Coordinates of C-alpha atoms in Angstrom, one line a residue:
X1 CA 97.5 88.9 149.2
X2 CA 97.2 90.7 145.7
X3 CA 94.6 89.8 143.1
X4 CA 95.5 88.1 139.8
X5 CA 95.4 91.2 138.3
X6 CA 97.7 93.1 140.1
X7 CA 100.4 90.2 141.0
X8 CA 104.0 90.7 139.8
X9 CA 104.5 88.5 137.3
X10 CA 101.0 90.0 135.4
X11 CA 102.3 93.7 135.9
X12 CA 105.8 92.5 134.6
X13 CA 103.7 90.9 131.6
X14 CA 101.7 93.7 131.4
X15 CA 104.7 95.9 130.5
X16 CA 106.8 93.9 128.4
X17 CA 103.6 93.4 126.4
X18 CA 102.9 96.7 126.4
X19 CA 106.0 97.8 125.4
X20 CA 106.5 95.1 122.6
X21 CA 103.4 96.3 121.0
X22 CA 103.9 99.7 120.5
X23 CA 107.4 98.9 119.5
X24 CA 105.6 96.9 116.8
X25 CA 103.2 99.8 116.0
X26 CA 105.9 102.0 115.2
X27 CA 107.1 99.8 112.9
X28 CA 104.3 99.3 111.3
X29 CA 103.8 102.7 109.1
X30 CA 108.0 102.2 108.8
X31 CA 107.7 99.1 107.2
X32 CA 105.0 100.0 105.2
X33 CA 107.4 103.2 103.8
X34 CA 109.6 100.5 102.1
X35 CA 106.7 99.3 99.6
X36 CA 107.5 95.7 98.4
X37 CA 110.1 94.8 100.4
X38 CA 108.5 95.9 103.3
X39 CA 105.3 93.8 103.4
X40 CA 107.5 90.7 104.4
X41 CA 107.7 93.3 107.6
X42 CA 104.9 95.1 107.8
X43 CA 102.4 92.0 106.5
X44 CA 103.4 89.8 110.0
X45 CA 103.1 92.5 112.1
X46 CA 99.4 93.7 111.2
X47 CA 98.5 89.5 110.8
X48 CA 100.1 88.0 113.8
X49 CA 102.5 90.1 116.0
X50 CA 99.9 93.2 116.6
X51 CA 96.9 91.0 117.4
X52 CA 99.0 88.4 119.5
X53 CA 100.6 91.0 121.4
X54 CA 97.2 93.0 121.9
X55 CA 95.4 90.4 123.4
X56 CA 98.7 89.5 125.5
X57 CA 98.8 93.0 126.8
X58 CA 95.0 93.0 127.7
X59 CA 94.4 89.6 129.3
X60 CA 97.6 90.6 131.7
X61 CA 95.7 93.5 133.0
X62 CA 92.4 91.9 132.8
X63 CA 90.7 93.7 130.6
X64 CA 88.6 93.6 127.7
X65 CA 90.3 93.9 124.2
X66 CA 88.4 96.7 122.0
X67 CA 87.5 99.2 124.4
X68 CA 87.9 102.0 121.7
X69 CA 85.5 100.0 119.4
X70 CA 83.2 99.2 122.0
X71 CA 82.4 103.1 123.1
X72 CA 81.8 104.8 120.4
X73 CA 78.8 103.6 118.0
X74 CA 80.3 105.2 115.0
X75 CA 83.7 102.9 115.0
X76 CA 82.0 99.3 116.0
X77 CA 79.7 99.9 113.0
X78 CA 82.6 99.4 110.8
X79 CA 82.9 95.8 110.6
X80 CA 79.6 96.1 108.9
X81 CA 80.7 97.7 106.0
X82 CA 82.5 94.6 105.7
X83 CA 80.1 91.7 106.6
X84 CA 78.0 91.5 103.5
X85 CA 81.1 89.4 101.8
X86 CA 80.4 86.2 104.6
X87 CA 77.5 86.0 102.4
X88 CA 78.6 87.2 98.7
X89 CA 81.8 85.7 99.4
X90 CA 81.6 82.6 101.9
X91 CA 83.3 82.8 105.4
X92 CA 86.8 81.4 104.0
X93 CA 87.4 83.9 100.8
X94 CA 85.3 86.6 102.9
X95 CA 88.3 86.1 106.0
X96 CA 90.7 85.3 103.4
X97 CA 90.2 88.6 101.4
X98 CA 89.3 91.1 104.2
X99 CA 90.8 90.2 107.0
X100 CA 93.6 93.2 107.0
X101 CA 90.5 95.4 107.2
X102 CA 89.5 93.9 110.5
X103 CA 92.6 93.7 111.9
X104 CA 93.6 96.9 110.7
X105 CA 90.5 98.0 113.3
X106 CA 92.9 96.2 115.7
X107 CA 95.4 98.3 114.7
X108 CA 93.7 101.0 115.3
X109 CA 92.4 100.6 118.7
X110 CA 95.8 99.2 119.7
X111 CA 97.1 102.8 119.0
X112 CA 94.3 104.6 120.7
X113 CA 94.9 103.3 123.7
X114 CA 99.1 103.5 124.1
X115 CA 98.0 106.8 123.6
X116 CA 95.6 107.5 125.8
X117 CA 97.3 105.6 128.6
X118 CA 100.8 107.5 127.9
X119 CA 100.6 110.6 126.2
X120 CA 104.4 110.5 125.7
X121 CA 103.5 107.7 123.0
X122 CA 101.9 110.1 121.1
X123 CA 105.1 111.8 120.6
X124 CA 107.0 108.9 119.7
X125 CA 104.4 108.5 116.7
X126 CA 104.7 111.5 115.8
X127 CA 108.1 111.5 115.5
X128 CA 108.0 108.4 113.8
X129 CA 105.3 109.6 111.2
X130 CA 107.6 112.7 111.0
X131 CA 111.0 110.5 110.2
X132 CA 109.0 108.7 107.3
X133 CA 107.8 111.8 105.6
X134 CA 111.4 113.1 106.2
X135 CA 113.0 110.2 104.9
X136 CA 110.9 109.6 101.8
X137 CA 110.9 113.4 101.5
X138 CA 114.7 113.2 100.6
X139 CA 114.5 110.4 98.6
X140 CA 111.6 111.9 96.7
X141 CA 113.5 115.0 95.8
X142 CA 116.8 113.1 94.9
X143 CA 113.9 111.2 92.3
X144 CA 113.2 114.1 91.0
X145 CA 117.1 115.4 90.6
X146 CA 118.6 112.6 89.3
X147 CA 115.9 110.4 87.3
X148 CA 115.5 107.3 89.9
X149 CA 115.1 107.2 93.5
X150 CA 117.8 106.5 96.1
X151 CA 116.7 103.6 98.6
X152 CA 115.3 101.4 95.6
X153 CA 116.4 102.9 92.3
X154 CA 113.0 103.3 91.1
X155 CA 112.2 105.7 88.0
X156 CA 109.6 108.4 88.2
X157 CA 106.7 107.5 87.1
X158 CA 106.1 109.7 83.7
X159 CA 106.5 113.2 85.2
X160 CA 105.9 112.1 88.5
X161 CA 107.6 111.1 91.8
X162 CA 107.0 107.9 93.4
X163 CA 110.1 107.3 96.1
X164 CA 110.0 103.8 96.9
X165 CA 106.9 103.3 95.3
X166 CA 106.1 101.9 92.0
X167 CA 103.1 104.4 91.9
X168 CA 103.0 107.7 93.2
X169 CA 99.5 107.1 94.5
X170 CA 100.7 105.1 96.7
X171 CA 103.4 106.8 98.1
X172 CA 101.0 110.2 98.4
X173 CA 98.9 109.0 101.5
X174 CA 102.0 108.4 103.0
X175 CA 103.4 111.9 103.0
X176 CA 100.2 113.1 103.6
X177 CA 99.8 110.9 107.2
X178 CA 103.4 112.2 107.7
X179 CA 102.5 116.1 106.9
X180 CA 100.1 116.9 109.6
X181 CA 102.5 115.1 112.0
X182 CA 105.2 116.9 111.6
X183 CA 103.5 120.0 111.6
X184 CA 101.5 119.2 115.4
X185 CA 105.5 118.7 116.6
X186 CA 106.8 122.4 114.8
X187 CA 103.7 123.8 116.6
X188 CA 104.6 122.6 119.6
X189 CA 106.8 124.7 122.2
X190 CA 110.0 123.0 121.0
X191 CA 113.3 124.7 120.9
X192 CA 116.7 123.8 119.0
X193 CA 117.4 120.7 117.2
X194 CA 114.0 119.1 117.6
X195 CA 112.7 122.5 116.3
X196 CA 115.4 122.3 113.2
X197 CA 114.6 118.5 112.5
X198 CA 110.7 119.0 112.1
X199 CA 110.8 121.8 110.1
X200 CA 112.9 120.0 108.1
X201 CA 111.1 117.3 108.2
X202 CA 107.6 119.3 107.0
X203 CA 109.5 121.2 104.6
X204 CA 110.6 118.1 101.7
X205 CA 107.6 116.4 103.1
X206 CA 105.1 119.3 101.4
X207 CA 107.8 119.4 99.0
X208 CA 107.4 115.9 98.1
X209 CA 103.6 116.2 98.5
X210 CA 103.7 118.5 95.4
X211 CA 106.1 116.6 93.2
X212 CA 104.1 113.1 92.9
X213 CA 101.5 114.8 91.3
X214 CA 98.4 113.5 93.0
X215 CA 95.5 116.0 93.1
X216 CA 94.2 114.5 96.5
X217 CA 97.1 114.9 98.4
X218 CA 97.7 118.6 97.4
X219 CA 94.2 118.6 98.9
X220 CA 95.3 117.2 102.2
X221 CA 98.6 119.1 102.3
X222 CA 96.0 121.9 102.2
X223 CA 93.9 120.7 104.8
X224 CA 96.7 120.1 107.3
X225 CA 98.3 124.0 106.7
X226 CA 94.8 125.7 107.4
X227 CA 94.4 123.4 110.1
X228 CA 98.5 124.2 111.5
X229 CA 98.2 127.7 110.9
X230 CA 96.1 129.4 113.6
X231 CA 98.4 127.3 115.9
X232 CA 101.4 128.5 114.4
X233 CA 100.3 132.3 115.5
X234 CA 100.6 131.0 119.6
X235 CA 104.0 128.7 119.0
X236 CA 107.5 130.3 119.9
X237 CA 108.7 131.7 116.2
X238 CA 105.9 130.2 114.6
X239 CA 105.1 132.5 111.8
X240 CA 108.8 132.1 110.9
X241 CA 108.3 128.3 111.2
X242 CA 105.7 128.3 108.7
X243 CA 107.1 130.6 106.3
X244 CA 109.9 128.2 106.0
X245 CA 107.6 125.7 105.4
X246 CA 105.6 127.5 102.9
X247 CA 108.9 128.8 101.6
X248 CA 109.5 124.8 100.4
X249 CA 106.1 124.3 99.3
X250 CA 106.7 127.3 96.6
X251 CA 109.9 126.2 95.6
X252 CA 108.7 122.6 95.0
X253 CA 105.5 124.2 92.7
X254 CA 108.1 126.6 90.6
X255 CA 110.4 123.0 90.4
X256 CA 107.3 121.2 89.4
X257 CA 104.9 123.7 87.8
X258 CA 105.2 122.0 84.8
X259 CA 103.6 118.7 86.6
X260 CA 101.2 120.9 87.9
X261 CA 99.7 122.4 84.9
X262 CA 99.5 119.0 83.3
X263 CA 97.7 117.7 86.4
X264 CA 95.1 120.5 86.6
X265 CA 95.0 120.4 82.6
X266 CA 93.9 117.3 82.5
X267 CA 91.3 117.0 86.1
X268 CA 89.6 120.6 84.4
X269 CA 89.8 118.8 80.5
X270 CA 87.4 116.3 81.8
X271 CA 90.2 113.6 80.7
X272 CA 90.5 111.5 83.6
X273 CA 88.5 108.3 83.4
X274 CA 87.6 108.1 86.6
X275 CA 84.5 110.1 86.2
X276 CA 83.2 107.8 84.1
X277 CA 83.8 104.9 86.5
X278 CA 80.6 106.0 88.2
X279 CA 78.7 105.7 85.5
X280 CA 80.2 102.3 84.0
X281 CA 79.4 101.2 87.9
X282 CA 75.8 101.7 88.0
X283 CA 74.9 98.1 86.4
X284 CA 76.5 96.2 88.7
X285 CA 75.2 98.7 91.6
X286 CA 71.9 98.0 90.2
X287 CA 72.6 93.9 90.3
X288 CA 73.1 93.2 94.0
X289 CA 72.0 96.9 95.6
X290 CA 71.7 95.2 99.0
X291 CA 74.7 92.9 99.5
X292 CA 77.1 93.7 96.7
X293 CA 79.1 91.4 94.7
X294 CA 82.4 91.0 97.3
X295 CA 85.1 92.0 98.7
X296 CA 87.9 92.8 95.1
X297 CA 84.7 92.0 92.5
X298 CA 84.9 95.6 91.2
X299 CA 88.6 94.6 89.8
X300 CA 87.2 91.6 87.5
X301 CA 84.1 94.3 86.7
X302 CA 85.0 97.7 85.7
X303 CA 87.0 98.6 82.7
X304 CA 90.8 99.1 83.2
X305 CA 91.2 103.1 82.6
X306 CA 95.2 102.6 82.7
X307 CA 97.4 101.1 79.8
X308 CA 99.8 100.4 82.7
X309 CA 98.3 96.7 83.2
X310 CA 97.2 97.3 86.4
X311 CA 94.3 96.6 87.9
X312 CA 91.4 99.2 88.4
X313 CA 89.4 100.0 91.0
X314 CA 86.3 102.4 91.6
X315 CA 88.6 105.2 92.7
X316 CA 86.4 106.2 95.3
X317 CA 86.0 104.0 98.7
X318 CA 81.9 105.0 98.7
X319 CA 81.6 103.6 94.9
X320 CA 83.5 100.6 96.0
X321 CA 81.5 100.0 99.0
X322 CA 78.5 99.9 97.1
X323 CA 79.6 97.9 94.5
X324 CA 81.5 95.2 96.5
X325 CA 79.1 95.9 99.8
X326 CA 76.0 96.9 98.5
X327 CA 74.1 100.0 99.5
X328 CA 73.0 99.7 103.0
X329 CA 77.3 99.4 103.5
X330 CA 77.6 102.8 102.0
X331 CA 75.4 103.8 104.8
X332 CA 76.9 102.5 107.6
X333 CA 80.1 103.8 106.4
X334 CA 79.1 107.9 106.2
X335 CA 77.2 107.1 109.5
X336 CA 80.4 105.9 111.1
X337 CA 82.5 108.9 109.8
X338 CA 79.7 111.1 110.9
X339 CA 79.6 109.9 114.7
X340 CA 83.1 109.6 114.7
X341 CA 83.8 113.1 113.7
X342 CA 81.4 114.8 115.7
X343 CA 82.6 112.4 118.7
X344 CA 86.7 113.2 118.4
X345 CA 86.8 115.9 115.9
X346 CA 84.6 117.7 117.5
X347 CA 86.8 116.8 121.1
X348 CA 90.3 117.9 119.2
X349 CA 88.5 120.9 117.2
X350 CA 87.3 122.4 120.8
X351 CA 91.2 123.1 121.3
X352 CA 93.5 125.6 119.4
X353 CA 96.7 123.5 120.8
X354 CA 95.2 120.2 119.4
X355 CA 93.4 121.1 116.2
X356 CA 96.3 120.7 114.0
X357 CA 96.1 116.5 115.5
X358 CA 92.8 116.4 113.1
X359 CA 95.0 116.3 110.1
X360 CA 96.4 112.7 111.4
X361 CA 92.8 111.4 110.4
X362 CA 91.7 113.9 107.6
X363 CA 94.6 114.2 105.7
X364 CA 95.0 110.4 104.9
X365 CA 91.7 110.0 104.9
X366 CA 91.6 112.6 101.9
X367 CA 95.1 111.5 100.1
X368 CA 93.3 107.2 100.3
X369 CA 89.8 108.0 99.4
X370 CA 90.1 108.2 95.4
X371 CA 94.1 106.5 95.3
X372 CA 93.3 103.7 97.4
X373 CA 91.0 100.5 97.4
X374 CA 89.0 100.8 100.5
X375 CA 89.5 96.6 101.6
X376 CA 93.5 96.9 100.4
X377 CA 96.2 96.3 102.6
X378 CA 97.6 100.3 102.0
X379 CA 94.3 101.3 103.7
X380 CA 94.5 98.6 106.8
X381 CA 98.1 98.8 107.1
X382 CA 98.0 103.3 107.2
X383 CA 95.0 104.5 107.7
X384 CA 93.6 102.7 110.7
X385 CA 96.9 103.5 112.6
X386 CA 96.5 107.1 111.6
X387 CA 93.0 106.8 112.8
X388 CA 93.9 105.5 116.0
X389 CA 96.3 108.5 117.2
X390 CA 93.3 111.1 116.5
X391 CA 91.0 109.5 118.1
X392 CA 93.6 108.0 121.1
X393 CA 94.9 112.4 121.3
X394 CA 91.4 113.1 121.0
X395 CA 90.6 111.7 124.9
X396 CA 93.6 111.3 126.5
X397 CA 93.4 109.0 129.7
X398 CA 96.2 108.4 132.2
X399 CA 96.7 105.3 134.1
X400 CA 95.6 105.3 137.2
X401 CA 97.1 102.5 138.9
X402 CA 100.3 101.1 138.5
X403 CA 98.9 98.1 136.2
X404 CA 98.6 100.0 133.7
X405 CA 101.6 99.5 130.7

């Protein structure tokens, strides 16, 4: 007779769990594309559908949720960064206001380990990431044509694109999650259409990378070529693969070089106000060094730099973590992204075929860090799950028993 962990009906449950989470994973970053009126999408899945499903999916197959957590110091220290709000904050508003961080941890684990159990669910994300940037690509350069964008009739945003964002910060990390993968699938060994559909894809999404305007993400378009390029040199075609490529990204600067000069202009000018937010931060640093003040407090406490009525925050996620975490937070934090970078970047760096997989972590990572607001959903909602294919390509594990789903 079979244990209760390999019987039918928990392998059949095993599956369809399986199977209904990373169908909900996929839609996760797709959901997110649409802006506002996809959080009534993407907001259930990361709150209730992911978690549900996870916990479904491991207590079929008896195992212990959190195993990506759980093995690699650097990651389970995150939640730290986080826990000095139970205190600032009280357990209710703490939960209530960071509770897409932690189950945007979740997230990422969930997506670790599809992929290390089926490497073939790497390619779906991939392709997925790669139909986003695509997508919003297009839509970015019809902005840029024709005054407003096509999906939600948005305008640019002064000389800027934003897609089907109100903010072209926003949409930046976005492209820049998107970049890298569409570059690890025209690297590949890929032949006809696939070939065609990726370099498409990269192309309007560098193109589009360029046209928003956003400093940091030119910076992790950056990254993820010097990363792709060695690679390219080994692929079937590839130095004509990324000339077309590169051919884009200089046709979207000469379109936009006016955008770029103001950009630089004003980064080199000394003119953008978020320099001075460190400064202006230091008081309230200074105030609670060893707890902080909460998760959101540095909204209510530093200046607005924008006339757009929006509210500001530290444009950095280590000045927000010591302001709404307190020092020791900031710690914890560059301690995790050490270990975790010498654990998996170190794994994907030691091969040529998989280098170009480090931009799925370092280019978001780069195009959130100063556009972003570190305990936001854009940050749980993206940037785990771009976390989670690095480090789930980083150490890929088959199944080895037919359990596994």
């Amino acid at each position: 007779m079979p244990t209760t962990a390999h019987t039918p009906l928990r392998r059949r449950t095993a599956v369809l769990a399986g199977t209904a989470l990373e169908l909900c994973l996929l839609a996760l970053p797709a959901a997110f594309a649409l802006a506002e009126p996809g959080r009534a999408v993407s907001n259930p899945l990361l709150l209730v559908w992911i978690p549900g499903l996870y916990l479904l999916w491991h207590a079929a197959r008896g195992t212990l949720p959190l195993p990506v957590l759980r093995e690699e110091r650097g990651l389970w220290l995150l939640p730290l960064v986080w826990a000095p709000s139970l205190l600032t904050l009280g357990p209710a508003a703490a939960w209530r206001e960071g509770k897409t961080f932690l189950l945007g941890l979740v997230a990422l684990s969930a997506v670790a380990e599809r992929v290390r159990r089926n490497p073939a669910a790497l390619d779906r994300a991939l392709w997925t990431l790669t139909a986003i940037g695509g997508l919003l690509g297009l839509d970015t350069l019809w902005q840029w044509a024709h005054g407003t964008d096509l999906l939600m009739g948005n305008p640019l945003h002064g000389p800027r694109a934003t897609a089907t964002f109100e903010n072209p910060n926003n949409l930046a990390p976005v492209l820049a999650a998107a970049l890298p993968a569409a570059l690890a699938l025209l690297a590949g060994k890929r032949r006809g259409a696939a070939t065609w559909a990726a370099a498409g894809a990269a192309a309007v999404t560098l193109a589009a990378v360029i046209l928003t305007g956003t400093r940091s993400a030119w910076i992790a378009a950056l990254a993820a070529l010097a990363l792709a390029a060695p690679v390219f040199r080994s692929a079937p075609r590839g130095r004509w693969r990324l000339a077309a490529v590169s051919a884009a990204a200089l046709a979207a600067l000469a379109a936009g070089r006016r955008l770029l000069a103001l950009r630089i202009h004003r980064l080199v000018g000394m003119k953008d106000a978020r320099i001075d937010l460190w400064q202006e931060s230091w008081p309230f640093i200074k105030s609670a060094p060893l707890l902080g003040r909460g998760i959101h407090a540095s909204q209510a406490t530093l200046p607005t730099p924008t006339a757009a009525g929006h509210l500001t925050f530290p444009h950095n996620f280590f000045l927000e973590i010591a302001v709404e975490s307190g020092l020791p937070a900031v710690a914890v934090f560059l301690y995790a992204l050490w270990r975790a970078a010498r654990t998996y970047g170190a794994r994907l760096w030691a091969d040529p075929r998989r280098r170009v997989l480090l931009g799925l972590a370092l280019c978001p990572f780069l195009a959130f860090v100063v556009n972003a607001a570190f305990f936001s959903r854009h940050v749980g909602t993206l940037l785990w799950w771009c976390l989670g294919l690095a480090v789930g390509a980083a150490a890929p594990v088959r199944p080895s028993n037919g359990t596994a789903a």
